[in-house]
Amino acid sequence: QVELVESGGGLVQAGESLTLSCSVSGSFYNIPTRAWYRQVPGKQRELVAGLSSDGSTNYADSVKGRFTISRDNAKRMVYLEMDSLKPDDTAVYYCYLKAFARGTVQFSDYWGQGIPVTVSS
């Protein structure tokens, strides 16, 4: 079975840095997309950072130059490094995979439970 578990969230002050980690459990034929999303109450979930299997990345305009998504396949981890954090970055952050898992018959979307990040002024 597939499971994504985020860690590393918490409370930080504006201007500080924080790195989120996503541990990935499961067996896969292919993982074309790894990404981080975030959501605040009353708002739609938004893409923060995406990483394609070919190494290409894309970021929300609001985080460009401040956030970096990366992966470590050997450790089965996906990371989101967040620098120069702002109060507007406060949200619940979700790890996401688009993957073709062994034991399934199609590509599917997989989500972590979400982890809160709070940035104080």
XYZ file of N, CA and C in Angstrom:
363
model
N 0.826 -1.175 0.000
C 0.000 0.000 0.000
C 0.874 1.244 0.000
N 0.284 2.350 -0.422
C 0.998 3.609 -0.544
C 0.682 4.497 0.644
N 1.713 5.101 1.198
C 1.522 6.040 2.288
C 2.547 7.156 2.173
N 2.081 8.386 2.321
C 2.938 9.559 2.369
C 2.789 10.198 3.738
N 3.902 10.474 4.394
C 3.875 11.041 5.731
C 4.785 12.253 5.777
N 4.190 13.408 6.054
C 4.955 14.645 6.147
C 5.502 14.834 7.557
N 6.623 15.517 7.641
C 7.199 15.871 8.924
C 7.991 17.159 8.767
N 8.318 17.773 9.884
C 9.154 18.960 9.866
C 8.416 20.272 9.967
N 7.107 20.235 10.056
C 6.350 21.461 10.194
C 6.425 22.010 11.606
N 5.790 23.151 11.796
C 5.782 23.757 13.107
C 5.663 25.259 13.031
N 6.085 25.899 14.092
C 6.004 27.348 14.232
C 7.386 27.958 14.078
N 7.491 28.935 13.189
C 8.736 29.659 12.990
C 8.437 31.143 12.872
N 9.477 31.933 13.010
C 9.349 33.369 12.851
C 9.600 33.777 11.409
N 8.998 34.877 11.010
C 9.225 35.404 9.671
C 10.709 35.602 9.419
N 11.128 35.236 8.212
C 12.519 35.344 7.836
C 13.329 34.090 8.072
N 12.807 33.184 8.850
C 13.523 31.948 9.135
C 13.259 30.897 8.063
N 13.919 29.768 8.196
C 13.814 28.678 7.239
C 13.258 27.438 7.904
N 12.677 26.592 7.081
C 12.113 25.333 7.542
C 12.134 24.358 6.381
N 12.432 23.114 6.667
C 12.426 22.082 5.636
C 11.409 21.009 5.992
N 10.488 20.777 5.081
C 9.514 19.716 5.237
C 10.021 18.451 4.564
N 9.696 17.318 5.149
C 10.078 16.032 4.596
C 8.842 15.190 4.370
N 8.879 14.404 3.329
C 7.796 13.489 3.012
C 8.394 12.105 2.811
N 8.050 11.184 3.672
C 8.493 9.811 3.512
C 7.474 9.052 2.679
N 7.968 8.289 1.731
C 7.122 7.582 0.778
C 7.229 6.091 1.008
N 6.101 5.455 1.224
C 6.047 4.008 1.369
C 5.248 3.424 0.220
N 5.694 2.296 -0.281
C 5.016 1.637 -1.373
C 5.984 1.236 -2.458
N 5.477 0.500 -3.419
C 6.262 0.062 -4.564
C 5.631 0.613 -5.827
N 6.467 1.099 -6.737
C 5.964 1.827 -7.892
C 6.663 1.405 -9.171
N 5.902 1.406 -10.260
C 6.484 1.288 -11.583
C 7.023 2.623 -12.071
N 6.323 3.687 -11.710
C 6.690 5.003 -12.202
C 6.096 6.068 -11.292
N 6.849 7.139 -11.073
C 6.375 8.296 -10.327
C 6.670 9.533 -11.176
N 5.760 9.915 -12.039
C 6.047 11.058 -12.914
C 6.065 12.401 -12.208
N 5.366 12.515 -11.069
C 5.267 13.810 -10.412
C 5.381 13.676 -8.908
N 6.221 14.502 -8.332
C 6.288 14.711 -6.888
C 6.031 16.192 -6.645
N 5.265 16.505 -5.632
C 4.890 17.901 -5.449
C 4.508 18.188 -4.009
N 4.484 19.466 -3.712
C 3.964 19.978 -2.463
C 2.842 20.961 -2.756
N 1.748 20.825 -2.036
C 0.629 21.738 -2.084
C 0.433 22.344 -0.705
N -0.340 23.412 -0.652
C -0.708 23.976 0.636
C -2.134 24.497 0.575
N -2.735 24.607 1.745
C -4.114 25.039 1.832
C -4.341 25.781 3.141
N -5.090 26.865 3.053
C -5.520 27.596 4.232
C -7.033 27.483 4.322
N -7.610 27.638 5.508
C -9.062 27.500 5.647
C -9.820 28.436 4.721
N -10.828 27.896 4.044
C -11.649 28.681 3.151
C -11.061 28.922 1.777
N -9.871 28.395 1.517
C -9.213 28.590 0.234
C -8.989 27.250 -0.456
N -8.830 27.310 -1.766
C -8.509 26.107 -2.523
C -7.068 25.690 -2.269
N -6.858 24.390 -2.341
C -5.503 23.888 -2.250
C -4.717 24.337 -3.481
N -3.504 24.818 -3.270
C -2.708 25.336 -4.361
C -1.375 24.610 -4.465
N -0.915 24.492 -5.687
C 0.399 23.916 -5.928
C 1.475 24.893 -5.483
N 2.386 24.414 -4.671
C 3.517 25.209 -4.218
C 4.750 24.911 -5.046
N 5.056 23.644 -5.202
C 6.253 23.233 -5.912
C 6.035 21.866 -6.517
N 6.435 21.696 -7.758
C 6.312 20.427 -8.443
C 7.645 19.974 -8.998
N 7.851 18.675 -8.997
C 9.088 18.077 -9.485
C 8.733 16.923 -10.398
N 9.125 17.026 -11.651
C 8.905 15.959 -12.609
C 10.016 14.926 -12.500
N 9.732 13.729 -12.972
C 10.738 12.674 -12.932
C 11.952 12.988 -13.794
N 11.808 13.909 -14.753
C 12.958 14.308 -15.564
C 13.794 15.391 -14.892
N 13.409 15.795 -13.684
C 14.156 16.786 -12.937
C 13.655 18.202 -13.061
N 12.726 18.457 -13.940
C 12.198 19.803 -14.097
C 11.328 20.171 -12.910
N 11.300 21.446 -12.591
C 10.539 21.943 -11.452
C 9.653 23.098 -11.868
N 8.620 23.323 -11.090
C 7.813 24.509 -11.241
C 7.333 24.941 -9.864
N 7.211 26.255 -9.694
C 6.874 26.828 -8.408
C 5.784 27.870 -8.560
N 4.985 27.999 -7.517
C 4.051 29.101 -7.461
C 4.822 30.414 -7.453
N 4.261 31.424 -8.100
C 4.941 32.714 -8.155
C 5.268 33.248 -6.764
N 4.406 32.973 -5.811
C 4.579 33.514 -4.476
C 5.769 32.928 -3.730
N 6.295 31.794 -4.201
C 7.399 31.149 -3.495
C 8.661 31.039 -4.329
N 8.628 31.484 -5.574
C 9.804 31.402 -6.427
C 10.978 32.136 -5.797
N 12.111 31.478 -5.817
C 13.302 32.046 -5.227
C 13.447 31.796 -3.752
N 12.405 31.297 -3.112
C 12.445 31.041 -1.679
C 12.313 29.561 -1.332
N 11.549 28.820 -2.125
C 11.301 27.402 -1.843
C 12.027 26.537 -2.870
N 12.449 25.362 -2.431
C 13.105 24.410 -3.310
C 12.586 23.007 -3.025
N 12.115 22.338 -4.067
C 11.683 20.956 -3.935
C 12.806 20.041 -4.410
N 12.983 18.936 -3.721
C 14.014 17.981 -4.089
C 13.586 16.587 -3.659
N 14.334 15.612 -4.115
C 14.030 14.236 -3.763
C 15.310 13.476 -3.467
N 15.175 12.416 -2.715
C 16.258 11.482 -2.462
C 15.655 10.099 -2.636
N 15.858 9.530 -3.799
C 15.223 8.254 -4.098
C 15.724 7.126 -3.197
N 17.009 7.163 -2.854
C 17.562 6.129 -1.998
C 16.900 6.129 -0.627
N 16.609 7.310 -0.119
C 15.947 7.434 1.170
C 14.432 7.443 1.050
N 13.947 7.435 -0.178
C 12.517 7.455 -0.443
C 11.873 8.674 0.221
N 12.473 9.831 -0.042
C 12.029 11.066 0.578
C 11.831 12.157 -0.470
N 10.911 13.043 -0.185
C 10.710 14.271 -0.931
C 10.803 15.421 0.058
N 11.502 16.479 -0.325
C 11.743 17.585 0.587
C 11.212 18.890 0.012
N 10.869 19.789 0.904
C 10.561 21.157 0.533
C 11.342 22.071 1.463
N 12.370 22.698 0.927
C 13.137 23.674 1.684
C 12.474 25.032 1.532
N 12.149 25.645 2.636
C 11.460 26.924 2.640
C 12.343 27.943 3.340
N 12.735 28.956 2.602
C 13.593 30.012 3.121
C 12.835 31.334 3.130
N 13.323 32.254 3.936
C 12.732 33.593 4.019
C 11.223 33.528 4.181
N 10.794 32.742 5.124
C 9.367 32.507 5.305
C 8.627 33.778 5.691
N 7.410 33.867 5.200
C 6.537 35.000 5.440
C 5.273 34.529 6.152
N 4.597 35.415 6.862
C 3.318 35.022 7.477
C 2.320 34.461 6.465
N 2.353 34.938 5.224
C 1.445 34.434 4.197
C 1.738 32.992 3.803
N 2.875 32.463 4.210
C 3.183 31.062 3.958
C 2.480 30.133 4.939
N 1.851 30.686 5.947
C 1.138 29.871 6.922
C 0.039 29.071 6.238
N 0.069 27.762 6.418
C -0.887 26.875 5.761
C -0.630 25.454 6.233
N -1.516 24.564 5.823
C -1.268 23.139 5.942
C -0.639 22.683 4.636
N 0.499 22.036 4.724
C 1.247 21.610 3.553
C 1.062 20.116 3.332
N 0.852 19.750 2.064
C 0.576 18.375 1.686
C 1.606 17.863 0.692
N 2.093 16.690 0.947
C 2.929 15.986 -0.013
C 2.038 15.259 -1.010
N 2.462 15.222 -2.271
C 1.651 14.645 -3.341
C 2.519 13.838 -4.296
N 1.985 12.711 -4.738
C 2.597 11.924 -5.803
C 1.571 11.603 -6.859
N 1.969 11.683 -8.108
C 1.250 11.001 -9.166
C 2.098 9.786 -9.507
N 1.515 8.599 -9.351
C 2.323 7.402 -9.446
C 1.516 6.224 -9.962
N 2.229 5.287 -10.573
C 1.682 4.002 -10.974
C 2.253 2.988 -9.992
N 1.450 2.635 -9.013
C 1.898 1.743 -7.962
C 1.719 0.289 -8.367
N 2.663 -0.529 -7.945
C 2.512 -1.965 -8.140
C 1.293 -2.457 -7.381
N 0.549 -3.307 -8.012
C -0.694 -3.780 -7.440
C -1.911 -2.993 -7.885
N -1.700 -1.946 -8.678
C -2.782 -1.164 -9.241
C -2.727 -1.264 -10.756
N -3.729 -0.698 -11.420
C -3.826 -0.817 -12.867
C -3.783 0.524 -13.579
N -3.460 1.588 -12.860
C -3.443 2.902 -13.470
C -2.621 3.868 -12.636
N -2.301 5.015 -13.214
C -1.724 6.106 -12.446
C -2.789 6.678 -11.515
N -2.357 7.056 -10.323
C -3.267 7.607 -9.337
C -2.610 8.763 -8.600
N -3.445 9.554 -7.945
C -2.985 10.640 -7.090
C -2.910 10.157 -5.653
N -1.811 10.462 -5.002
C -1.614 10.074 -3.613
C -1.264 11.308 -2.798
N -1.879 11.417 -1.625
C -1.731 12.582 -0.770
C -1.314 12.185 0.632
N -0.488 13.022 1.235
C -0.212 12.886 2.644
C -1.331 13.481 3.473
N -1.223 13.307 4.766
C -2.250 13.801 5.672
C -2.234 15.316 5.793
N -1.105 15.926 5.559
C -0.942 17.355 5.716
C -0.239 17.682 7.017
N 0.551 18.740 6.993
C 1.272 19.167 8.183
C 1.232 20.691 8.255
N 0.901 21.237 9.417
C 0.773 22.692 9.510
C 2.125 23.400 9.635
N 2.200 24.530 8.976
C 3.325 25.445 9.097
C 2.760 26.805 9.463
N 3.238 27.359 10.545
C 2.794 28.668 10.996
C 3.989 29.602 11.065
N 3.867 30.733 10.404
C 4.940 31.725 10.374
C 4.444 32.968 11.097
N 5.085 33.306 12.175
C 4.694 34.459 12.972
C 5.475 35.691 12.548
N 4.890 36.854 12.789
C 5.538 38.116 12.443
C 6.627 38.458 13.435
